[in-house]
């Protein structure tokens, strides 16, 4: 009977890795999303592309979660709608930002959310972060400074600053999700659907304002096969696939394991920007990228080790 023990010991890690692989795939496609967005978007089409990206997937989410959507209370709808307005701001900052900077910079700067969020939580709770986390934060900040100075020491580009603003907005979004009581027990699919619906409403209103760029219909009419492929990648893989994999994974592995795997997103953003996009950060940029990756990884471990 004891001969079965090794098989059991091997099978458990194997099952864990089978659950890990789809989550890692999400991190990879998220990392590639910055290059994809940069490839199909111009300053004139940012809002139009955002309308198209999320309007394509929203009906699928509504149909998949219709029964649970109808069960949301008015307070939950208001809370999720408010979060959706913040989410819309995040996507606007990210997308305008990636138009004006490299995909590598965008993916690595946005990873500062992993540093900003625990710092903001510590400030709200009036608890000092650990020395290890502060060291990780300092390392990440130095890395971003070097990353944005790949061609020599100059002022950060407007795109870099917009992405930094998006990282701060992401932090605000996380804090609000934790502090708005009405959404605490809301179904995750319903919460996501209402948030995306509110964000799409923001984009649609902006698209109707004269002078905000091309309309979604005009942008779609100008798309060629490459642009449609990029939009499909953003809509299907970076939104639908990513959301449903996360829902599936947290039921089969631990939230901490999912978080660690998704935390590799900036690494894949750098790989996509440099290897696929042909971006050249320069010597300072490479050094900065390594420091950002090291700092955010160190920061995640510091937060997890200090968690109760």
Coordinates of N, CA and C in Angstrom, one line a residue, residues 66-274:
X66 N -26.5 37.4 -15.4 CA -27.8 38.1 -15.3 C -28.5 37.9 -14.0
X67 N -28.6 36.7 -13.6 CA -29.4 36.4 -12.4 C -28.8 37.1 -11.2
X68 N -27.5 37.1 -11.1 CA -26.8 37.7 -9.9 C -26.8 39.2 -10.1
X69 N -26.8 39.7 -11.3 CA -26.9 41.2 -11.5 C -28.3 41.7 -10.9
X70 N -29.3 40.9 -11.2 CA -30.7 41.4 -10.8 C -30.8 41.3 -9.3
X71 N -30.0 40.5 -8.6 CA -30.1 40.4 -7.2 C -29.3 41.5 -6.4
X72 N -28.6 42.3 -7.1 CA -27.8 43.4 -6.5 C -28.8 44.4 -5.9
X73 N -28.4 44.9 -4.7 CA -29.3 45.9 -4.0 C -28.9 47.3 -4.6
X74 N -29.8 48.3 -4.4 CA -29.5 49.6 -4.9 C -28.2 50.1 -4.3
X75 N -27.9 49.8 -3.1 CA -26.6 50.3 -2.5 C -25.4 49.6 -3.2
X76 N -25.6 48.4 -3.5 CA -24.5 47.7 -4.2 C -24.3 48.2 -5.6
X77 N -25.4 48.6 -6.2 CA -25.3 49.1 -7.6 C -24.6 50.5 -7.5
X78 N -25.0 51.3 -6.5 CA -24.3 52.6 -6.4 C -22.8 52.5 -6.1
X79 N -22.5 51.6 -5.2 CA -21.1 51.4 -4.8 C -20.3 50.9 -6.0
X80 N -20.8 49.9 -6.7 CA -20.1 49.4 -7.9 C -20.0 50.5 -9.0
X81 N -21.1 51.3 -9.2 CA -21.1 52.3 -10.2 C -20.0 53.4 -9.8
X82 N -19.9 53.7 -8.6 CA -18.8 54.7 -8.2 C -17.5 54.1 -8.5
X83 N -17.3 52.9 -8.2 CA -16.0 52.2 -8.5 C -15.7 52.2 -10.0
X84 N -16.8 52.1 -10.7 CA -16.6 52.1 -12.2 C -16.2 53.4 -12.7
X85 N -16.6 54.5 -12.1 CA -16.1 55.8 -12.5 C -14.6 55.9 -12.3
X86 N -14.1 55.4 -11.2 CA -12.7 55.4 -10.9 C -12.0 54.5 -11.9
X87 N -12.6 53.4 -12.2 CA -12.0 52.4 -13.2 C -11.9 53.1 -14.5
X88 N -12.9 53.8 -14.9 CA -12.8 54.5 -16.2 C -11.7 55.5 -16.2
X89 N -11.4 56.2 -15.1 CA -10.3 57.1 -15.0 C -9.0 56.4 -15.2
X90 N -8.9 55.2 -14.6 CA -7.7 54.4 -14.6 C -7.4 54.1 -16.1
X91 N -8.4 53.6 -16.8 CA -8.1 53.2 -18.2 C -7.8 54.4 -19.1
X92 N -8.4 55.5 -18.8 CA -8.1 56.7 -19.6 C -6.6 57.1 -19.4
X93 N -6.2 57.1 -18.1 CA -4.8 57.5 -17.8 C -3.8 56.5 -18.4
X94 N -4.2 55.2 -18.3 CA -3.3 54.2 -18.8 C -3.2 54.3 -20.3
X95 N -4.3 54.4 -21.0 CA -4.3 54.4 -22.5 C -3.7 55.6 -23.1
X96 N -4.0 56.8 -22.5 CA -3.3 58.0 -23.0 C -1.9 57.9 -22.7
X97 N -1.5 57.4 -21.5 CA -0.1 57.2 -21.1 C 0.7 56.4 -22.0
X98 N 0.1 55.2 -22.4 CA 0.9 54.3 -23.2 C 1.1 54.8 -24.6
X99 N 0.2 55.7 -25.1 CA 0.4 56.4 -26.4 C 1.7 57.2 -26.4
X100 N 2.0 57.8 -25.2 CA 3.1 58.8 -25.1 C 4.3 58.3 -24.4
X101 N 4.4 57.0 -24.1 CA 5.6 56.4 -23.6 C 5.7 55.0 -24.2
X102 N 6.8 54.3 -23.8 CA 7.0 52.9 -24.3 C 6.1 51.9 -23.5
X103 N 5.8 50.8 -24.2 CA 5.1 49.7 -23.5 C 5.9 49.2 -22.3
X104 N 7.2 49.2 -22.4 CA 8.1 48.7 -21.3 C 7.9 49.6 -20.1
X105 N 8.0 50.9 -20.3 CA 7.9 51.9 -19.2 C 6.5 51.8 -18.6
X106 N 5.5 51.7 -19.5 CA 4.1 51.6 -19.0 C 3.9 50.4 -18.0
X107 N 4.3 49.2 -18.5 CA 4.1 48.0 -17.7 C 4.9 48.0 -16.4
X108 N 6.0 48.7 -16.4 CA 6.8 48.7 -15.2 C 6.4 49.8 -14.2
X109 N 6.1 50.9 -14.7 CA 5.6 52.0 -13.8 C 4.3 51.7 -13.2
X110 N 3.4 51.1 -13.9 CA 2.1 50.7 -13.3 C 2.2 49.7 -12.2
X111 N 3.3 48.9 -12.2 CA 3.5 48.0 -11.2 C 3.8 48.6 -9.8
X112 N 4.0 49.9 -9.8 CA 4.2 50.6 -8.5 C 2.9 50.6 -7.7
X113 N 1.8 50.2 -8.3 CA 0.6 50.0 -7.5 C 0.8 49.1 -6.4
X114 N 1.7 48.0 -6.6 CA 1.9 47.1 -5.6 C 2.7 47.7 -4.4
X115 N 3.4 48.8 -4.6 CA 4.0 49.5 -3.6 C 3.1 50.6 -3.0
X116 N 2.4 51.3 -3.8 CA 1.6 52.4 -3.4 C 0.4 51.9 -2.5
X117 N -0.2 50.8 -2.8 CA -1.3 50.3 -2.1 C -1.0 50.0 -0.6
X118 N 0.0 49.2 -0.3 CA 0.3 48.9 1.1 C 0.7 50.2 1.8
X119 N 1.4 51.1 1.2 CA 1.7 52.4 1.8 C 0.5 53.2 2.1
X120 N -0.5 53.2 1.2 CA -1.7 54.0 1.5 C -2.5 53.3 2.6
X121 N -2.6 52.0 2.6 CA -3.3 51.3 3.6 C -2.6 51.5 5.0
X122 N -1.3 51.6 5.0 CA -0.6 51.8 6.3 C -0.9 53.3 6.8
X123 N -1.0 54.2 5.8 CA -1.3 55.6 6.2 C -2.8 55.7 6.7
X124 N -3.7 55.0 6.1 CA -5.1 55.0 6.6 C -5.2 54.4 7.9
X125 N -4.5 53.3 8.2 CA -4.6 52.6 9.5 C -3.7 53.2 10.5
X126 N -2.8 54.2 10.1 CA -1.9 54.8 11.0 C -0.9 53.8 11.6
X127 N -0.5 52.9 10.7 CA 0.5 51.8 11.1 C 1.7 52.0 10.2
X128 N 2.9 52.0 10.8 CA 4.1 52.1 10.0 C 4.4 50.9 9.2
X129 N 4.8 51.0 8.0 CA 5.2 49.8 7.2 C 6.5 49.2 7.8
X130 N 6.7 47.9 7.5 CA 8.0 47.3 7.9 C 9.2 47.9 7.2
X131 N 10.3 47.8 7.9 CA 11.6 48.3 7.3 C 11.8 47.6 5.9
X132 N 11.5 46.3 5.8 CA 11.7 45.6 4.6 C 10.9 46.2 3.5
X133 N 9.6 46.5 3.8 CA 8.8 47.1 2.7 C 9.2 48.5 2.3
X134 N 9.7 49.3 3.3 CA 10.1 50.6 2.9 C 11.4 50.5 2.1
X135 N 12.2 49.5 2.3 CA 13.4 49.3 1.5 C 13.0 48.9 0.1
X136 N 12.0 48.1 0.0 CA 11.5 47.7 -1.3 C 10.9 48.9 -2.1
X137 N 10.1 49.7 -1.4 CA 9.5 50.9 -2.0 C 10.6 51.8 -2.5
X138 N 11.7 52.0 -1.7 CA 12.7 52.9 -2.2 C 13.4 52.4 -3.4
X139 N 13.7 51.0 -3.4 CA 14.3 50.4 -4.6 C 13.5 50.6 -5.8
X140 N 12.1 50.4 -5.7 CA 11.3 50.5 -6.8 C 11.2 52.0 -7.4
X141 N 11.2 52.9 -6.5 CA 11.2 54.3 -6.9 C 12.5 54.7 -7.6
X142 N 13.6 54.3 -7.1 CA 14.9 54.5 -7.8 C 14.9 53.8 -9.2
X143 N 14.3 52.6 -9.2 CA 14.2 51.9 -10.5 C 13.4 52.7 -11.5
X144 N 12.3 53.2 -11.1 CA 11.4 54.0 -12.0 C 12.2 55.2 -12.5
X145 N 12.9 55.9 -11.6 CA 13.7 57.1 -12.0 C 14.7 56.7 -13.1
X146 N 15.4 55.6 -12.9 CA 16.3 55.2 -13.9 C 15.7 54.7 -15.2
X147 N 14.5 54.0 -15.1 CA 13.8 53.5 -16.2 C 13.4 54.6 -17.1
X148 N 12.9 55.7 -16.6 CA 12.4 56.9 -17.4 C 13.6 57.7 -17.9
X149 N 14.8 57.4 -17.6 CA 16.0 58.2 -18.0 C 16.9 57.3 -18.9
X150 N 16.3 56.4 -19.6 CA 17.2 55.5 -20.4 C 18.1 56.1 -21.4
X151 N 17.6 57.3 -22.0 CA 18.4 58.0 -23.0 C 19.2 59.1 -22.3
X152 N 19.3 59.1 -21.0 CA 20.0 60.2 -20.3 C 19.1 60.9 -19.4
X153 N 19.6 61.7 -18.5 CA 18.8 62.3 -17.5 C 18.0 63.5 -18.0
X154 N 16.7 63.3 -18.2 CA 15.8 64.3 -18.7 C 14.5 64.3 -17.9
X155 N 13.6 65.2 -18.1 CA 12.3 65.2 -17.4 C 11.5 63.9 -17.9
X156 N 10.8 63.3 -17.0 CA 10.0 62.2 -17.5 C 9.0 62.6 -18.5
X157 N 8.7 61.7 -19.5 CA 7.8 62.1 -20.5 C 6.3 62.2 -20.0
X158 N 5.5 62.9 -20.7 CA 4.1 63.0 -20.3 C 3.4 61.7 -20.1
X159 N 3.8 60.7 -21.0 CA 3.2 59.4 -20.9 C 3.6 58.7 -19.6
X160 N 4.9 58.9 -19.2 CA 5.4 58.3 -17.9 C 4.6 58.9 -16.7
X161 N 4.3 60.2 -16.8 CA 3.5 60.8 -15.7 C 2.1 60.3 -15.7
X162 N 1.5 60.1 -16.8 CA 0.1 59.6 -16.9 C 0.0 58.2 -16.4
X163 N 1.0 57.4 -16.7 CA 1.0 56.0 -16.1 C 1.2 56.0 -14.6
X164 N 2.1 56.9 -14.1 CA 2.2 57.1 -12.7 C 0.9 57.5 -12.1
X165 N 0.2 58.4 -12.7 CA -1.2 58.8 -12.2 C -2.1 57.6 -12.2
X166 N -2.0 56.7 -13.2 CA -2.9 55.5 -13.3 C -2.5 54.6 -12.1
X167 N -1.2 54.5 -11.8 CA -0.9 53.6 -10.6 C -1.5 54.2 -9.4
X168 N -1.5 55.5 -9.2 CA -2.1 56.1 -8.0 C -3.6 55.9 -8.0
X169 N -4.2 56.0 -9.2 CA -5.7 55.8 -9.3 C -6.0 54.3 -9.0
X170 N -5.2 53.4 -9.5 CA -5.4 52.0 -9.1 C -5.4 51.8 -7.6
X171 N -4.4 52.5 -7.0 CA -4.4 52.4 -5.5 C -5.7 52.9 -4.9
X172 N -6.1 54.0 -5.4 CA -7.4 54.5 -4.8 C -8.5 53.5 -5.1
X173 N -8.6 52.9 -6.2 CA -9.6 51.9 -6.5 C -9.6 50.8 -5.5
X174 N -8.4 50.3 -5.2 CA -8.3 49.2 -4.3 C -8.7 49.6 -2.9
X175 N -8.3 50.8 -2.5 CA -8.7 51.3 -1.1 C -10.3 51.4 -1.1
X176 N -10.9 52.0 -2.1 CA -12.3 52.2 -2.1 C -13.1 50.8 -2.1
X177 N -12.5 49.8 -2.8 CA -13.2 48.5 -2.8 C -13.2 47.9 -1.4
X178 N -12.1 48.2 -0.6 CA -12.0 47.7 0.7 C -12.8 48.5 1.7
X179 N -13.2 49.7 1.4 CA -13.9 50.6 2.4 C -15.3 50.9 2.1
X180 N -15.8 50.6 0.9 CA -17.2 50.7 0.5 C -18.0 49.5 1.0
X181 N -18.7 49.6 2.1 CA -19.3 48.4 2.8 C -20.3 47.8 1.8
X182 N -21.0 48.5 1.0 CA -22.1 47.9 0.2 C -21.5 46.9 -0.8
X183 N -20.3 47.0 -1.2 CA -19.8 46.0 -2.2 C -19.0 44.8 -1.6
X184 N -18.9 44.8 -0.2 CA -18.1 43.8 0.4 C -18.6 42.4 0.1
X185 N -19.9 42.2 0.1 CA -20.4 40.9 -0.1 C -21.0 40.7 -1.5
X186 N -20.7 41.6 -2.4 CA -21.3 41.5 -3.7 C -20.6 40.4 -4.5
X187 N -21.3 39.8 -5.4 CA -20.7 38.8 -6.3 C -19.7 39.4 -7.2
X188 N -18.5 38.7 -7.3 CA -17.4 39.4 -8.1 C -17.8 39.6 -9.6
X189 N -18.5 38.7 -10.2 CA -18.9 38.8 -11.6 C -19.8 40.0 -11.7
X190 N -20.8 40.1 -10.9 CA -21.7 41.3 -10.9 C -21.0 42.6 -10.7
X191 N -20.1 42.6 -9.7 CA -19.4 43.8 -9.3 C -18.5 44.3 -10.5
X192 N -17.8 43.3 -11.2 CA -17.0 43.7 -12.3 C -17.9 44.2 -13.5
X193 N -19.0 43.5 -13.7 CA -19.9 43.9 -14.8 C -20.4 45.3 -14.6
X194 N -20.9 45.7 -13.4 CA -21.4 47.0 -13.2 C -20.3 48.1 -13.3
X195 N -19.1 47.7 -12.8 CA -18.0 48.7 -12.9 C -17.6 48.9 -14.4
X196 N -17.5 47.9 -15.2 CA -17.2 48.0 -16.6 C -18.3 48.8 -17.3
X197 N -19.6 48.5 -16.9 CA -20.7 49.3 -17.5 C -20.6 50.8 -17.2
X198 N -20.3 51.1 -16.0 CA -20.1 52.5 -15.7 C -18.9 53.2 -16.4
X199 N -17.8 52.4 -16.5 CA -16.7 52.9 -17.3 C -17.0 53.1 -18.8
X200 N -17.7 52.2 -19.4 CA -18.1 52.3 -20.8 C -19.0 53.5 -20.9
X201 N -19.9 53.7 -20.0 CA -20.8 54.9 -20.0 C -20.0 56.2 -20.0
X202 N -18.9 56.3 -19.2 CA -18.0 57.4 -19.2 C -17.4 57.6 -20.5
X203 N -16.9 56.5 -21.1 CA -16.2 56.6 -22.4 C -17.2 57.0 -23.5
X204 N -18.4 56.5 -23.5 CA -19.4 56.9 -24.5 C -19.8 58.3 -24.4
X205 N -19.9 58.8 -23.2 CA -20.3 60.3 -23.0 C -19.1 61.1 -23.6
X206 N -17.9 60.8 -23.2 CA -16.7 61.5 -23.7 C -16.6 61.5 -25.2
X207 N -16.9 60.3 -25.8 CA -16.8 60.2 -27.2 C -17.8 61.0 -27.9
X208 N -18.9 61.4 -27.3 CA -20.0 62.2 -27.9 C -19.7 63.7 -27.8
X209 N -18.7 64.0 -27.0 CA -18.3 65.4 -26.8 C -17.4 65.9 -28.0
X210 N -17.7 66.9 -28.7 CA -16.9 67.4 -29.8 C -15.5 67.7 -29.4
X211 N -14.5 67.3 -30.2 CA -13.1 67.6 -29.9 C -12.4 66.6 -29.1
X212 N -13.1 65.5 -28.7 CA -12.4 64.4 -27.9 C -11.8 63.3 -28.8
X213 N -11.9 63.5 -30.1 CA -11.2 62.5 -30.9 C -12.3 61.8 -31.8
X214 N -11.8 60.7 -32.5 CA -12.7 60.0 -33.4 C -13.8 59.3 -32.7
X215 N -14.9 59.1 -33.3 CA -16.0 58.3 -32.8 C -15.6 56.8 -32.9
X216 N -16.2 56.0 -32.0 CA -16.0 54.5 -32.1 C -16.2 54.0 -33.5
X217 N -17.3 54.5 -34.2 CA -17.6 54.0 -35.5 C -16.5 54.4 -36.5
X218 N -16.1 55.6 -36.4 CA -15.0 56.1 -37.4 C -13.7 55.3 -37.2
X219 N -13.4 55.1 -35.9 CA -12.1 54.3 -35.6 C -12.3 52.9 -36.1
X220 N -13.4 52.3 -35.9 CA -13.6 50.9 -36.3 C -13.5 50.8 -37.8
X221 N -14.1 51.8 -38.5 CA -14.0 51.8 -40.0 C -12.6 51.9 -40.5
X222 N -11.7 52.5 -39.8 CA -10.3 52.7 -40.2 C -9.4 51.5 -39.8
X223 N -10.0 50.6 -39.0 CA -9.2 49.4 -38.5 C -8.9 48.5 -39.7
X224 N -7.6 48.0 -39.7 CA -7.3 46.9 -40.6 C -7.2 45.6 -39.8
X225 N -6.8 44.5 -40.5 CA -6.7 43.2 -39.8 C -5.9 43.3 -38.5
X226 N -4.7 44.0 -38.5 CA -3.9 44.0 -37.4 C -4.5 44.8 -36.2
X227 N -5.2 45.8 -36.5 CA -5.9 46.6 -35.4 C -7.1 45.8 -34.8
X228 N -7.8 45.1 -35.7 CA -8.9 44.2 -35.1 C -8.3 43.1 -34.3
X229 N -7.2 42.5 -34.7 CA -6.5 41.5 -33.9 C -6.1 42.0 -32.6
X230 N -5.5 43.2 -32.6 CA -5.1 43.8 -31.3 C -6.3 44.1 -30.4
X231 N -7.4 44.6 -31.0 CA -8.6 44.9 -30.2 C -9.2 43.6 -29.6
X232 N -9.2 42.5 -30.4 CA -9.7 41.2 -30.0 C -8.8 40.7 -28.8
X233 N -7.5 40.9 -28.9 CA -6.6 40.5 -27.9 C -6.9 41.2 -26.6
X234 N -7.1 42.5 -26.7 CA -7.5 43.3 -25.5 C -8.8 42.9 -24.9
X235 N -9.8 42.7 -25.7 CA -11.2 42.4 -25.3 C -11.3 41.0 -24.8
X236 N -10.9 40.0 -25.6 CA -11.1 38.6 -25.3 C -10.2 38.1 -24.2
X237 N -8.9 38.3 -24.5 CA -7.9 37.7 -23.6 C -7.6 38.6 -22.4
X238 N -7.4 39.9 -22.5 CA -7.0 40.7 -21.4 C -8.2 41.1 -20.5
X239 N -9.4 40.8 -21.0 CA -10.6 41.2 -20.2 C -11.4 39.9 -19.8
X240 N -12.0 39.3 -20.8 CA -12.9 38.1 -20.5 C -12.1 36.9 -20.0
X241 N -11.1 36.5 -20.7 CA -10.2 35.4 -20.3 C -9.6 35.6 -18.9
X242 N -9.1 36.8 -18.7 CA -8.4 37.1 -17.5 C -9.4 37.1 -16.3
X243 N -10.6 37.6 -16.5 CA -11.5 37.7 -15.4 C -12.0 36.3 -15.0
X244 N -12.3 35.5 -16.0 CA -12.9 34.1 -15.7 C -11.8 33.2 -15.2
X245 N -10.5 33.4 -15.6 CA -9.5 32.6 -15.1 C -9.2 32.9 -13.6
X246 N -9.3 34.2 -13.2 CA -9.1 34.5 -11.8 C -10.2 33.9 -11.0
X247 N -11.5 34.0 -11.4 CA -12.6 33.4 -10.7 C -12.4 31.9 -10.5
X248 N -11.9 31.3 -11.6 CA -11.7 29.8 -11.6 C -10.5 29.5 -10.6
X249 N -9.4 30.3 -10.7 CA -8.2 29.9 -10.0 C -8.3 30.1 -8.5
X250 N -9.0 31.1 -8.0 CA -9.1 31.3 -6.6 C -9.9 30.2 -5.9
X251 N -10.7 29.4 -6.7 CA -11.4 28.3 -6.1 C -10.6 27.1 -6.1
X252 N -9.4 27.1 -6.7 CA -8.6 25.9 -6.8 C -7.2 26.1 -6.2
X253 N -6.8 27.3 -5.9 CA -5.6 27.5 -5.3 C -5.8 28.7 -4.3
X254 N -4.7 29.2 -3.7 CA -4.9 30.3 -2.7 C -4.8 31.6 -3.4
X255 N -5.5 32.6 -2.8 CA -5.5 34.0 -3.3 C -4.0 34.5 -3.3
X256 N -3.2 34.1 -2.3 CA -1.8 34.6 -2.3 C -1.0 34.1 -3.5
X257 N -1.3 32.8 -3.8 CA -0.6 32.2 -5.0 C -1.0 32.9 -6.3
X258 N -2.3 33.2 -6.4 CA -2.8 33.9 -7.6 C -2.1 35.3 -7.7
X259 N -2.1 36.0 -6.5 CA -1.5 37.3 -6.5 C -0.1 37.3 -6.9
X260 N 0.7 36.3 -6.4 CA 2.1 36.3 -6.8 C 2.3 36.0 -8.3
X261 N 1.5 35.1 -8.8 CA 1.6 34.9 -10.3 C 1.3 36.1 -11.1
X262 N 0.2 36.7 -10.7 CA -0.2 37.9 -11.5 C 0.8 39.1 -11.3
X263 N 1.5 39.0 -10.2 CA 2.5 40.0 -9.9 C 3.7 40.0 -10.9
X264 N 3.8 38.9 -11.7 CA 4.8 38.9 -12.8 C 4.5 39.7 -14.0
X265 N 3.3 40.3 -14.0 CA 2.9 41.1 -15.2 C 3.9 42.1 -15.7
X266 N 4.6 42.9 -14.8 CA 5.6 43.9 -15.3 C 6.7 43.2 -16.0
X267 N 7.1 42.0 -15.6 CA 8.2 41.3 -16.3 C 7.8 41.0 -17.7
X268 N 6.5 40.5 -17.9 CA 6.1 40.2 -19.3 C 5.9 41.5 -20.1
X269 N 5.5 42.6 -19.4 CA 5.4 43.8 -20.2 C 6.8 44.2 -20.7
X270 N 7.8 44.1 -19.9 CA 9.2 44.4 -20.4 C 9.6 43.5 -21.5
X271 N 9.3 42.2 -21.3 CA 9.6 41.2 -22.4 C 9.0 41.6 -23.7
X272 N 7.6 41.9 -23.6 CA 6.9 42.2 -24.8 C 7.4 43.5 -25.5
X273 N 7.7 44.5 -24.7 CA 8.1 45.8 -25.2 C 9.5 45.7 -25.9
X274 N 10.4 44.9 -25.2 CA 11.8 44.8 -25.7 C 11.9 43.8 -26.9

